[in-house]
Tab-separated table of C-alpha atoms and ligand atoms in Angstrom:
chain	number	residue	atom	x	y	z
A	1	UNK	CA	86.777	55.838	78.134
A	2	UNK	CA	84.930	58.633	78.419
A	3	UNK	CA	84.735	61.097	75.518
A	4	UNK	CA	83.333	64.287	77.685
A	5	UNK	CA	80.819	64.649	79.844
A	6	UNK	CA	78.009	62.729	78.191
A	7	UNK	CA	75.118	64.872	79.466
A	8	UNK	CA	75.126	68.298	78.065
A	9	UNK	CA	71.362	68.591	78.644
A	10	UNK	CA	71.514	70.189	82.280
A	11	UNK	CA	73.602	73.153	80.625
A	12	UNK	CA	70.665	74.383	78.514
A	13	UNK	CA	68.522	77.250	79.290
A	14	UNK	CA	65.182	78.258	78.450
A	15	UNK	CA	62.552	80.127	79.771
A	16	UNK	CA	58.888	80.104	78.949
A	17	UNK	CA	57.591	83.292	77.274
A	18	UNK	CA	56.297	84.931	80.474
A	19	UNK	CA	59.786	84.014	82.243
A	20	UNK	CA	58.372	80.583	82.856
A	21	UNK	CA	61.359	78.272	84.206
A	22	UNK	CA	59.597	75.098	81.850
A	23	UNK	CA	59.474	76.780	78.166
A	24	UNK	CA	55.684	77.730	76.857
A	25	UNK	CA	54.153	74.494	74.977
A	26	UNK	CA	53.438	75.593	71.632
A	27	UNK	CA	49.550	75.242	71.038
A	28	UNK	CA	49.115	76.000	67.322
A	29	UNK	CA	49.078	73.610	64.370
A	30	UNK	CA	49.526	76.175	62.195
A	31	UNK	CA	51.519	79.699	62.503
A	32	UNK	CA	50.481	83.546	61.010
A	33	UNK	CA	52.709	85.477	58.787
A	34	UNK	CA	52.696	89.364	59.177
A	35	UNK	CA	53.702	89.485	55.049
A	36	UNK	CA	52.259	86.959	52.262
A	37	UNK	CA	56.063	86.989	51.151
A	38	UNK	CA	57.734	85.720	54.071
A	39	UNK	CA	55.120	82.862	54.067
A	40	UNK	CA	56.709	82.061	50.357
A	41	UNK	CA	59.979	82.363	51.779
A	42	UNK	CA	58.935	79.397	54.366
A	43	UNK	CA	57.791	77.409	51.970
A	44	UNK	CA	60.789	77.680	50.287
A	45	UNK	CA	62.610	76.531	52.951
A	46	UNK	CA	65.096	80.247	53.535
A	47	UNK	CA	63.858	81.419	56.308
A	48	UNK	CA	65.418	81.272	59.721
A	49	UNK	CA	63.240	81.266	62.837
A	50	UNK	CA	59.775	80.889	61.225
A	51	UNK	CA	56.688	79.030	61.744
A	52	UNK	CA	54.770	77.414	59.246
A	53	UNK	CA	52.732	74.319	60.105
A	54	UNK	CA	53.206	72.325	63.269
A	55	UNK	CA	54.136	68.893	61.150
A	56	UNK	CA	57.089	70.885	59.687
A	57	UNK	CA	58.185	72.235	62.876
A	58	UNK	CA	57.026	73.362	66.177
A	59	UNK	CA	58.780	75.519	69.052
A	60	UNK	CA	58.044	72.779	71.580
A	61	UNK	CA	59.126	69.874	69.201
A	62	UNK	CA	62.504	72.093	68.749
A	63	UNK	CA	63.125	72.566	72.384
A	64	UNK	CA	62.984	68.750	72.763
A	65	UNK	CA	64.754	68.252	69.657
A	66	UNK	CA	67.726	70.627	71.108
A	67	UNK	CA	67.615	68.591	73.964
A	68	UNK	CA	68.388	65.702	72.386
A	69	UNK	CA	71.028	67.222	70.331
A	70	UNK	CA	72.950	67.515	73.476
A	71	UNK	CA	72.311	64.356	75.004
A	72	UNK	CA	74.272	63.285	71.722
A	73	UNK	CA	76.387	65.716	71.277
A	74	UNK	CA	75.215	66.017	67.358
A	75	UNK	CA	74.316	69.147	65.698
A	76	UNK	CA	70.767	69.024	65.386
A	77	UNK	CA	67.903	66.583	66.375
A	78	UNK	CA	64.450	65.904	64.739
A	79	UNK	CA	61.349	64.220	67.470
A	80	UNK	CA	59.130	62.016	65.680
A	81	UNK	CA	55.525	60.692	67.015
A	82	UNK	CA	57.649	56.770	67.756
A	83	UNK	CA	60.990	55.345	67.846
A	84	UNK	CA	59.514	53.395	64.611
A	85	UNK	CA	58.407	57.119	62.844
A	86	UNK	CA	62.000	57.937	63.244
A	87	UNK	CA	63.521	54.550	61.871
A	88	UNK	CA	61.196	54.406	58.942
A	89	UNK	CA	61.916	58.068	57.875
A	90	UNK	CA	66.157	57.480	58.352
A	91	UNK	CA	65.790	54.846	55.929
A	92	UNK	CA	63.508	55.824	53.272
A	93	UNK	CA	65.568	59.160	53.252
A	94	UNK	CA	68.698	57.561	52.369
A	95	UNK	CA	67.475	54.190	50.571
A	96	UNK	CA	66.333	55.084	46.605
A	97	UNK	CA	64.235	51.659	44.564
A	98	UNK	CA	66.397	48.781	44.300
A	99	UNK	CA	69.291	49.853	46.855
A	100	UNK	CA	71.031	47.868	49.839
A	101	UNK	CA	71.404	47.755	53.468
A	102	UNK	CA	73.521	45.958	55.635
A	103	UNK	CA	72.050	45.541	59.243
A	104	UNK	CA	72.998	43.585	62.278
A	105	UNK	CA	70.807	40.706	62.509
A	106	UNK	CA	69.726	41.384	66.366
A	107	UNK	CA	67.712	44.378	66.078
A	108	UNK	CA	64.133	45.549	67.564
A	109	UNK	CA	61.793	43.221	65.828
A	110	UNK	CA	59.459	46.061	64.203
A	111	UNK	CA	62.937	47.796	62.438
A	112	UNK	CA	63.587	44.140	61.187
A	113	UNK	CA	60.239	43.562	59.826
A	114	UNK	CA	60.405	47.159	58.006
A	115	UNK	CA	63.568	45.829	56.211
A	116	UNK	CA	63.042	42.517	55.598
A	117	UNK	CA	59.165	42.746	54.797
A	118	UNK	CA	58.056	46.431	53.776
A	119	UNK	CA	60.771	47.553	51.987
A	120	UNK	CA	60.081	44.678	49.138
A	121	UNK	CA	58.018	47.171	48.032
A	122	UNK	CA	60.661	49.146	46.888
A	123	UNK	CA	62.791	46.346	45.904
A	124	UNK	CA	65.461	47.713	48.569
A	125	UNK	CA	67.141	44.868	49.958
A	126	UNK	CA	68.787	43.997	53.528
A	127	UNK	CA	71.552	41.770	54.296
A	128	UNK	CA	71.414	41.091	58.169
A	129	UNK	CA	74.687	39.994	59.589
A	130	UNK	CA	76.624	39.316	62.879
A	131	UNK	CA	77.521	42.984	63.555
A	132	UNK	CA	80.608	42.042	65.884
A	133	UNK	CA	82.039	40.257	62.577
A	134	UNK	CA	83.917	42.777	60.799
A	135	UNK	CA	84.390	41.249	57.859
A	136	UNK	CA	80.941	39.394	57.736
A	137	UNK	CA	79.607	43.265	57.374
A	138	UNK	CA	82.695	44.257	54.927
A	139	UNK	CA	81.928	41.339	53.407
A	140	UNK	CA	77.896	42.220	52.959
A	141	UNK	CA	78.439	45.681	51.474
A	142	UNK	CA	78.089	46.105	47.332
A	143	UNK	CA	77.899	49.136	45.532
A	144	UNK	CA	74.041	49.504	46.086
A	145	UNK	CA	74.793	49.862	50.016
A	146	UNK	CA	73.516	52.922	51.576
A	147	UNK	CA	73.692	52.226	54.890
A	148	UNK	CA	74.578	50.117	57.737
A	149	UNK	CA	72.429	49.932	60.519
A	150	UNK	CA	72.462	48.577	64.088
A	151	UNK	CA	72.013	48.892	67.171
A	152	UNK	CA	74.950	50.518	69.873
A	153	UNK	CA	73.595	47.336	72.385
A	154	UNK	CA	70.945	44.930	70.790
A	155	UNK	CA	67.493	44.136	71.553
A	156	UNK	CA	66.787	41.246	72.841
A	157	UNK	CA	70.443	39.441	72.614
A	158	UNK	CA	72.636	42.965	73.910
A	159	UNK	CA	75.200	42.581	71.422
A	160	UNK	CA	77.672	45.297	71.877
A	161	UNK	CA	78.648	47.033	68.672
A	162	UNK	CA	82.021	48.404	67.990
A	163	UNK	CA	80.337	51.361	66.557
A	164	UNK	CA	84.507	52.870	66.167
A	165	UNK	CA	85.333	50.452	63.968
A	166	UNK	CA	82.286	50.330	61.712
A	167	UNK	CA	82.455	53.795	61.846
A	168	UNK	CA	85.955	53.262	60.226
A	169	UNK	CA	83.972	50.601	57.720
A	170	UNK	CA	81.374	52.917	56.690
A	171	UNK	CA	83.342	55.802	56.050
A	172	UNK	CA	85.911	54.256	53.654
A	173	UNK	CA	82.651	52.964	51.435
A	174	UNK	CA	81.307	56.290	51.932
A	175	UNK	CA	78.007	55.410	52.943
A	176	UNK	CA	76.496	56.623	56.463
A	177	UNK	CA	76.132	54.494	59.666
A	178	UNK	CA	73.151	54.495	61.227
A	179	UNK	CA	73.110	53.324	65.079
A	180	UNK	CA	69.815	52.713	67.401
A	181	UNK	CA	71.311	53.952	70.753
A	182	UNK	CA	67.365	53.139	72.560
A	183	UNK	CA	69.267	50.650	74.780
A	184	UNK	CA	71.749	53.125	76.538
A	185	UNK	CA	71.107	56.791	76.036
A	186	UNK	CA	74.151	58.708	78.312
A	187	UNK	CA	76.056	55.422	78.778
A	188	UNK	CA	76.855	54.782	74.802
A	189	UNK	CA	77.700	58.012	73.394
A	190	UNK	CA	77.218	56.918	69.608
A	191	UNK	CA	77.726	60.091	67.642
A	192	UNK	CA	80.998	60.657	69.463
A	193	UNK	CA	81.744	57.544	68.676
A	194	UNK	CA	81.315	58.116	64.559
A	195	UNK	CA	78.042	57.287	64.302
A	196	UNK	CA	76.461	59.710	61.236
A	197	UNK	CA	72.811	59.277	62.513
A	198	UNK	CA	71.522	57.928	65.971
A	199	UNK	CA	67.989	57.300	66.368
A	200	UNK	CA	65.875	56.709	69.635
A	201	UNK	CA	62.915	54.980	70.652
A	202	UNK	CA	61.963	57.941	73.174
A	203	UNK	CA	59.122	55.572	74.537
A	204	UNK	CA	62.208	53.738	76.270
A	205	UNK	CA	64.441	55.159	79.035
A	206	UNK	CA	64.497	58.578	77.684
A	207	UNK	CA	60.391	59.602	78.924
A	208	UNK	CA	60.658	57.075	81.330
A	209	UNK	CA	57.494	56.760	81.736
A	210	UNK	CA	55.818	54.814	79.785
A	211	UNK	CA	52.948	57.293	78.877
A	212	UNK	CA	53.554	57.674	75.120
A	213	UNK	CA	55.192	56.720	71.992
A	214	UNK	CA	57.998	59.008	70.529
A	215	UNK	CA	60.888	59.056	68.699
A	216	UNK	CA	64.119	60.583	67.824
A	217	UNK	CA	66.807	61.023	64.606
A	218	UNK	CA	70.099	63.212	66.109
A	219	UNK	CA	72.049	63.621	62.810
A	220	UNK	CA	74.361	67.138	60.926
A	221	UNK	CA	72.085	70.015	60.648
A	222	UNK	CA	71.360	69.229	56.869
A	223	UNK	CA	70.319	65.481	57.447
A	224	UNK	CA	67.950	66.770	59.955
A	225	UNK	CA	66.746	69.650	57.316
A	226	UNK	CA	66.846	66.937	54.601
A	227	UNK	CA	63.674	64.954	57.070
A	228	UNK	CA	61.706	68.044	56.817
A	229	UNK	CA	62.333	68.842	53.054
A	230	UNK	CA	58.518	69.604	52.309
A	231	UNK	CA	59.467	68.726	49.029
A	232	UNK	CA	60.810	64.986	49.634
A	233	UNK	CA	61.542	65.079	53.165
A	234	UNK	CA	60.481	61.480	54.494
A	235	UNK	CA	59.951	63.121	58.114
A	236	UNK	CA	57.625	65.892	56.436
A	237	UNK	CA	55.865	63.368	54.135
A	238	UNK	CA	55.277	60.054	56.379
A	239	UNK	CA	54.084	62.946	58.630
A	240	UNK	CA	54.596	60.697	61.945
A	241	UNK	CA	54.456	64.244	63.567
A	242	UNK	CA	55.055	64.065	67.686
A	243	UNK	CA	52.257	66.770	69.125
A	244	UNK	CA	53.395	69.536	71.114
A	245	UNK	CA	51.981	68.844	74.744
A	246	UNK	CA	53.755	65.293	74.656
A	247	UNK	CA	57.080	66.874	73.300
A	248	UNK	CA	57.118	69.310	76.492
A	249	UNK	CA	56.286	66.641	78.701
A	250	UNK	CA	59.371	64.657	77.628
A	251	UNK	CA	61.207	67.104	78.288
A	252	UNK	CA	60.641	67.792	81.712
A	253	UNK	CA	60.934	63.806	82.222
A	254	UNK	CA	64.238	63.887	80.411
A	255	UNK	CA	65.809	66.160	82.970
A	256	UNK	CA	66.068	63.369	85.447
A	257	UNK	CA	67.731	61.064	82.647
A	258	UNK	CA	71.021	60.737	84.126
A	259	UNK	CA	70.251	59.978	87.775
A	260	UNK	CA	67.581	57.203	86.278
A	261	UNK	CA	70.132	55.492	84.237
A	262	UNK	CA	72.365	55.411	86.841
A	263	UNK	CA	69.892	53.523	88.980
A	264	UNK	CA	69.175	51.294	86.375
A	265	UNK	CA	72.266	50.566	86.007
A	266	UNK	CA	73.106	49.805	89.399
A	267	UNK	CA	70.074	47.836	90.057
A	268	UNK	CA	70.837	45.647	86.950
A	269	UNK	CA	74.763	44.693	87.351
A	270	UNK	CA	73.606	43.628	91.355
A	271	UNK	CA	70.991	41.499	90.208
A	272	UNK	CA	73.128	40.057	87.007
A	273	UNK	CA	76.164	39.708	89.460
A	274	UNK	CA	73.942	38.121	91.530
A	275	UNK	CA	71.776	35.548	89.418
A	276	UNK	CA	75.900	34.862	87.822
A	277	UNK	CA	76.744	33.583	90.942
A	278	UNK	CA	73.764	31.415	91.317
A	279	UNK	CA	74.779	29.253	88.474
A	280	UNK	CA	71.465	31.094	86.198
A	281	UNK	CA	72.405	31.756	82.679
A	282	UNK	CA	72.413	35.086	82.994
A	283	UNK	CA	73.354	38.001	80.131
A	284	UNK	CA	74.318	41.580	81.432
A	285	UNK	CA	77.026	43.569	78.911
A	286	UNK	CA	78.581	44.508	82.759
A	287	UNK	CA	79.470	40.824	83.409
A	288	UNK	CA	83.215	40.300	82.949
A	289	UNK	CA	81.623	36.982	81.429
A	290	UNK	CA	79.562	38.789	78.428
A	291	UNK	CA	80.716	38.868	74.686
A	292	UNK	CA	80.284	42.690	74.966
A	293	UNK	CA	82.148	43.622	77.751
A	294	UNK	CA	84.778	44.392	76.840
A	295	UNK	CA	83.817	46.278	73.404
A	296	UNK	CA	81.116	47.987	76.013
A	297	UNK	CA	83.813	49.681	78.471
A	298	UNK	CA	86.015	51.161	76.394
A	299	UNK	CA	83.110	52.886	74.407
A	300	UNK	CA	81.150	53.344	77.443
A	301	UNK	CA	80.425	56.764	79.707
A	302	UNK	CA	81.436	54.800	82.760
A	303	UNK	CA	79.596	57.034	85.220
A	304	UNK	CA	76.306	55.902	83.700
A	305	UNK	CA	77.076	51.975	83.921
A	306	UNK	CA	76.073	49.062	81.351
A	307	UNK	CA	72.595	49.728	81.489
A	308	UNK	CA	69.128	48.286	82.286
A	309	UNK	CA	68.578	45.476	80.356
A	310	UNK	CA	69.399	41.773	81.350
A	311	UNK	CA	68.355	38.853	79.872
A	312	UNK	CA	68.190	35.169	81.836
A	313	UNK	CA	67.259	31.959	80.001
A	314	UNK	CA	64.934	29.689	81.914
A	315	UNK	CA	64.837	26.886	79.913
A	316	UNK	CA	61.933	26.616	78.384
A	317	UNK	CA	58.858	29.175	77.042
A	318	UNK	CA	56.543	27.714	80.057
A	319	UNK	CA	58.778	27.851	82.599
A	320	UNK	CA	59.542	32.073	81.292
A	321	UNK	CA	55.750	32.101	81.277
A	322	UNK	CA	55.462	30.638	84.880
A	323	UNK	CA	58.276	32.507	86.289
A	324	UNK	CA	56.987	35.940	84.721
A	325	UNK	CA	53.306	35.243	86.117
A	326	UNK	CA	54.720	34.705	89.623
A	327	UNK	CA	56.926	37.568	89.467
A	328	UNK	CA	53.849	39.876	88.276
A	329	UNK	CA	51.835	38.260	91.903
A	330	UNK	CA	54.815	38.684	93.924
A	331	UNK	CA	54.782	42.654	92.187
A	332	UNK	CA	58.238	42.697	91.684
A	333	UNK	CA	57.685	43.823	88.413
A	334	UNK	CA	54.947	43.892	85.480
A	335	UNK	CA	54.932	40.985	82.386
A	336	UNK	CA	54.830	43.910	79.818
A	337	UNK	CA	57.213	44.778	76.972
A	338	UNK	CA	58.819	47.601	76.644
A	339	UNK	CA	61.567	49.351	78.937
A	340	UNK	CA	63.167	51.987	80.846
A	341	UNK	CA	60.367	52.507	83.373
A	342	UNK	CA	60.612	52.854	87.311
A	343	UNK	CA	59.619	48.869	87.958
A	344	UNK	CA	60.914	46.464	86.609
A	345	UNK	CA	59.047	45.242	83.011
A	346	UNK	CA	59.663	41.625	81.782
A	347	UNK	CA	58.604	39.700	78.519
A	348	UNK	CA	59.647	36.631	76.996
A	349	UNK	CA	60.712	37.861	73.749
A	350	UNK	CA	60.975	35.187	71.183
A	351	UNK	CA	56.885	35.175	71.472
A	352	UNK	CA	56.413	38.742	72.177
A	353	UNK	CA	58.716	41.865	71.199
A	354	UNK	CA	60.962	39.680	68.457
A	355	UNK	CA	58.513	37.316	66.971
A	356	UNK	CA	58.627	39.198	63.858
A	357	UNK	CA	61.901	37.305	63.691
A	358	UNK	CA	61.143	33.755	62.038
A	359	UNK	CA	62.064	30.677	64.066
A	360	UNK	CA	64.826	29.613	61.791
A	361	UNK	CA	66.570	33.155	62.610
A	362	UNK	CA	65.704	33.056	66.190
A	363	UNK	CA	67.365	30.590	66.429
A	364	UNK	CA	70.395	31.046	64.627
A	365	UNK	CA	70.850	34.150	66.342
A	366	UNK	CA	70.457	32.222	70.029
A	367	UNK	CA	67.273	33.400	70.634
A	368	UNK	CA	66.000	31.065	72.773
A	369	UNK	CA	62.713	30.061	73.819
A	370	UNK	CA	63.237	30.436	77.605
A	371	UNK	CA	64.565	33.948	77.044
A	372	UNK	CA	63.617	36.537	79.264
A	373	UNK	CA	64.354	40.190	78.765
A	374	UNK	CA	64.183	42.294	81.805
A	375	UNK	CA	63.976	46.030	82.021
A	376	UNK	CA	65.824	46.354	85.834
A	377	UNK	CA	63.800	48.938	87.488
A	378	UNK	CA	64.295	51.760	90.025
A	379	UNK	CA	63.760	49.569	93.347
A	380	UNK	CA	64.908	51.505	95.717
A	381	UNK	CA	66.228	48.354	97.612
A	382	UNK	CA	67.037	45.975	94.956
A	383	UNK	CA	68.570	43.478	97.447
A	384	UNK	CA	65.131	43.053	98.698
A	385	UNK	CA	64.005	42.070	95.277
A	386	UNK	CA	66.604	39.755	94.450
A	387	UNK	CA	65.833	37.950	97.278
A	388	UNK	CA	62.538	37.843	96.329
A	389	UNK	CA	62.740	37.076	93.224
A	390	UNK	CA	65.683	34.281	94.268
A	391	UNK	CA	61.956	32.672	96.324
A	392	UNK	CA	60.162	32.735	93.163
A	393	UNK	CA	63.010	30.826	91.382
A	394	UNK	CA	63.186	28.217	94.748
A	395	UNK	CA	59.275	27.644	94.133
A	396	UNK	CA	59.203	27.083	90.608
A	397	UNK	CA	62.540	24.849	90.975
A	398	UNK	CA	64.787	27.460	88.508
A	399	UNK	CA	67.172	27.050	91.314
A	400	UNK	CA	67.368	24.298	93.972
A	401	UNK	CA	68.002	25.132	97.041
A	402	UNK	CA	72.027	24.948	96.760
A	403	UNK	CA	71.459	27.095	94.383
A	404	UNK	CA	72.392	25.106	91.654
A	405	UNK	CA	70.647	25.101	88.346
A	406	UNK	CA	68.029	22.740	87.264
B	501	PLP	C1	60.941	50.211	71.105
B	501	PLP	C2	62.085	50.226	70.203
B	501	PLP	C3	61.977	50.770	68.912
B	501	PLP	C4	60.675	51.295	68.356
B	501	PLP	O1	60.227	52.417	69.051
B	501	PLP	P1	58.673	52.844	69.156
B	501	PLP	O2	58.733	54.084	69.961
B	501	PLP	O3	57.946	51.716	69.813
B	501	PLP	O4	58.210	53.053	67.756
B	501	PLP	C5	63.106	50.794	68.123
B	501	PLP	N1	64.284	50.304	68.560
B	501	PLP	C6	64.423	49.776	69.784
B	501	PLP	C7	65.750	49.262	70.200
B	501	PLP	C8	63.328	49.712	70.648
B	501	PLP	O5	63.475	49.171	71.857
């Protein structure tokens, strides 16, 4: 279904100071007052439109920050130096000593290691549980709850969370739900969904490409003020600050967001449809065959498809290893983790991106060790890739040649 027209960011305008069509980068850290009292008034917090110090707030960090308002349709966004900056600060905002969270078990393995391992230090505990089980979550919540977090598709496994329905859940315990939305900015629209606060890895699809770390928390107006409280704001005080000249540069790359998606998109359901027929255990949320799908479509922004990510279990960790090391020779894409860049990235994640996550959980969560995650790329002529990557499989006997499975 879609809920409007997900990207809002092409209908912004602003100019650069000198009539610019890119708006001037801001290159101050900190900002002169023409009275000593209106500097008191910033401090304070009252007063609109002011500049005091470039880890509180910059105009280039608050262009991209209205940017990414729109892109998720919430009132107000704050940019943070990395996806994990962002996370850190949601959580320590709205967790006090010796409170609860209930997460989804599948989650990016550095946000699971914050919960599970850092915040012992604050005695806040997390209960991770299957996210598409309603009434595991209900079931997980206690008074001490303060939020529940996932992610709107999950990395590596891509769950699909209902994010309506425990929107529903979180609002009748009062307590806020938090989605990651890294996975599929435009196609998952999570705010609009009922999502309070929706955070982004900007590394990912967002820049594009892959030249920096950044981050994103799109929340109400006084959430977002709340981060930058310099009196207790966890944004303000963790101080993971993005710097100007990298917040205009995202920007400009997030202009071309929705015809990238789209590609990735494409690319990804053709080579998912594709490796499906095959026999390959493949796992694409756009398969009529995933868990997801459904859950996916009717949340989804259809124009922008299911996304880039696919996963496709090999077997076993050497034969990932192998089939990634040929793929890298054959350059059809680069054994490197991350995602959402023009070729195609691929990683074996149970040793790699979610080995945070301790066997026992791997593998009750079905991560297996012949996993690998695949960020489809931009290929221009993807059919010319499968194909090529179909050769790589032939060689390394993933598929015979009837294209059965070994
Ligand atoms: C990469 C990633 C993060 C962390 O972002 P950084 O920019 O690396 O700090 C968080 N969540 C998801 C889903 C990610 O893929």
């Amino acid at each position: 279904m879609d809920y409007k027209s997900a990207d809002t960011i092409q209908d912004l305008q602003y100019f650069g100071e000198f009539g610019g069509v890119n708006p001037s980068i801001s290159d101050s850290s900190t900002y002169t007052f023409l009275s000593a009292k209106t500097m008191f008034d910033t401090f304070e917090g009252n007063t609109e439109g002011c500049y005091l110090y470039s880890r509180h707030s910059s105009p280039s960090n608050l262009y991209l920050g209205e940017a990414l308002a729109a892109l998720e349709g919430t009132e107000s966004a704050n940019v943070y130096a990395s996806g994990m900056g962002a996370i850190s600060a949601v959580i320590m905002q709205l967790c006090d000593t010796s409170e609860h969270i209930v997460s989804s078990r599948t989650i990016y393995g550095g946000t699971y290691a914050f919960m599970k391992n850092f915040l012992k230090k604050f005695d806040i505990s997390t209960s991770f549980v299957d996210i598409t089980n309603l009434n595991a979550v209900t079931q997980s919540i206690t008074p001490k709850t303060k939020m529940i977090y996932c992610e709107a598709v999950s990395n590596p496994l891509l769950e699909v969370a209902d994010i309506k329905a425990l929107s529903k859940l979180a609002k009748k315990y009062n307590i806020p739900l938090v989605v990651d939305n890294t996975f599929s900015p435009l196609s998952i629209s999570a705010a609009q969904l009922g999502a309070n606060i929706v955070v982004h890895s900007l590394t990912k699809f967002i820049n594009g490409a892959s030249d920096c770390v950044a981050g994103a928390v799109c929340a109400s107006t006084e959430f977002c003020l709340q981060l930058k409280d310099v009196n207790d704001g966890a944004g303000m005080l963790f101080g993971s600050t993005l710097d100007s000249l990298r917040a205009a540069s995202i920007l400009k790359n997030m202009r071309t967001l929705h015809i990238r998606m789209k590609k990735h998109s494409e690319n990804a359901l053709f080579l998912a449809q594709q490796f499906e027929n095959d026999g390959l255990r493949v796992v694409y949320p756009g398969l009529a065959s995933h868990s997801g799908h459904k859950t996916f479509t009717v949340q989804m922004n259809s124009e922008y498809g299911y996304g880039g990510l696919m996963t496709l279990d090999v077997g076993s960790l050497a034969m990932a290893n192998a089939f990634m090391e040929l793929m890298q020779r054959e350059n059809l894409g680069y054994l490197a983790v991350s995602l959402g860049f023009y070729k195609t990235l691929f990683s074996a994640p149970g040793s790699s991106t979610s080995s945070e996550i301790p066997q026992d959980d791997q593998d009750a969560m079905g991560l297996t060790d012949g996993l690998i995650r695949f960020s489809i790329g931009l290929d221009n002529d993807i059919q010319k890739t499968y194909i090529a990557m179909k050769k790589c499989m032939l060689k390394l006997g993933i598929l015979k040649e009837e294209g059965a499975l070994v």
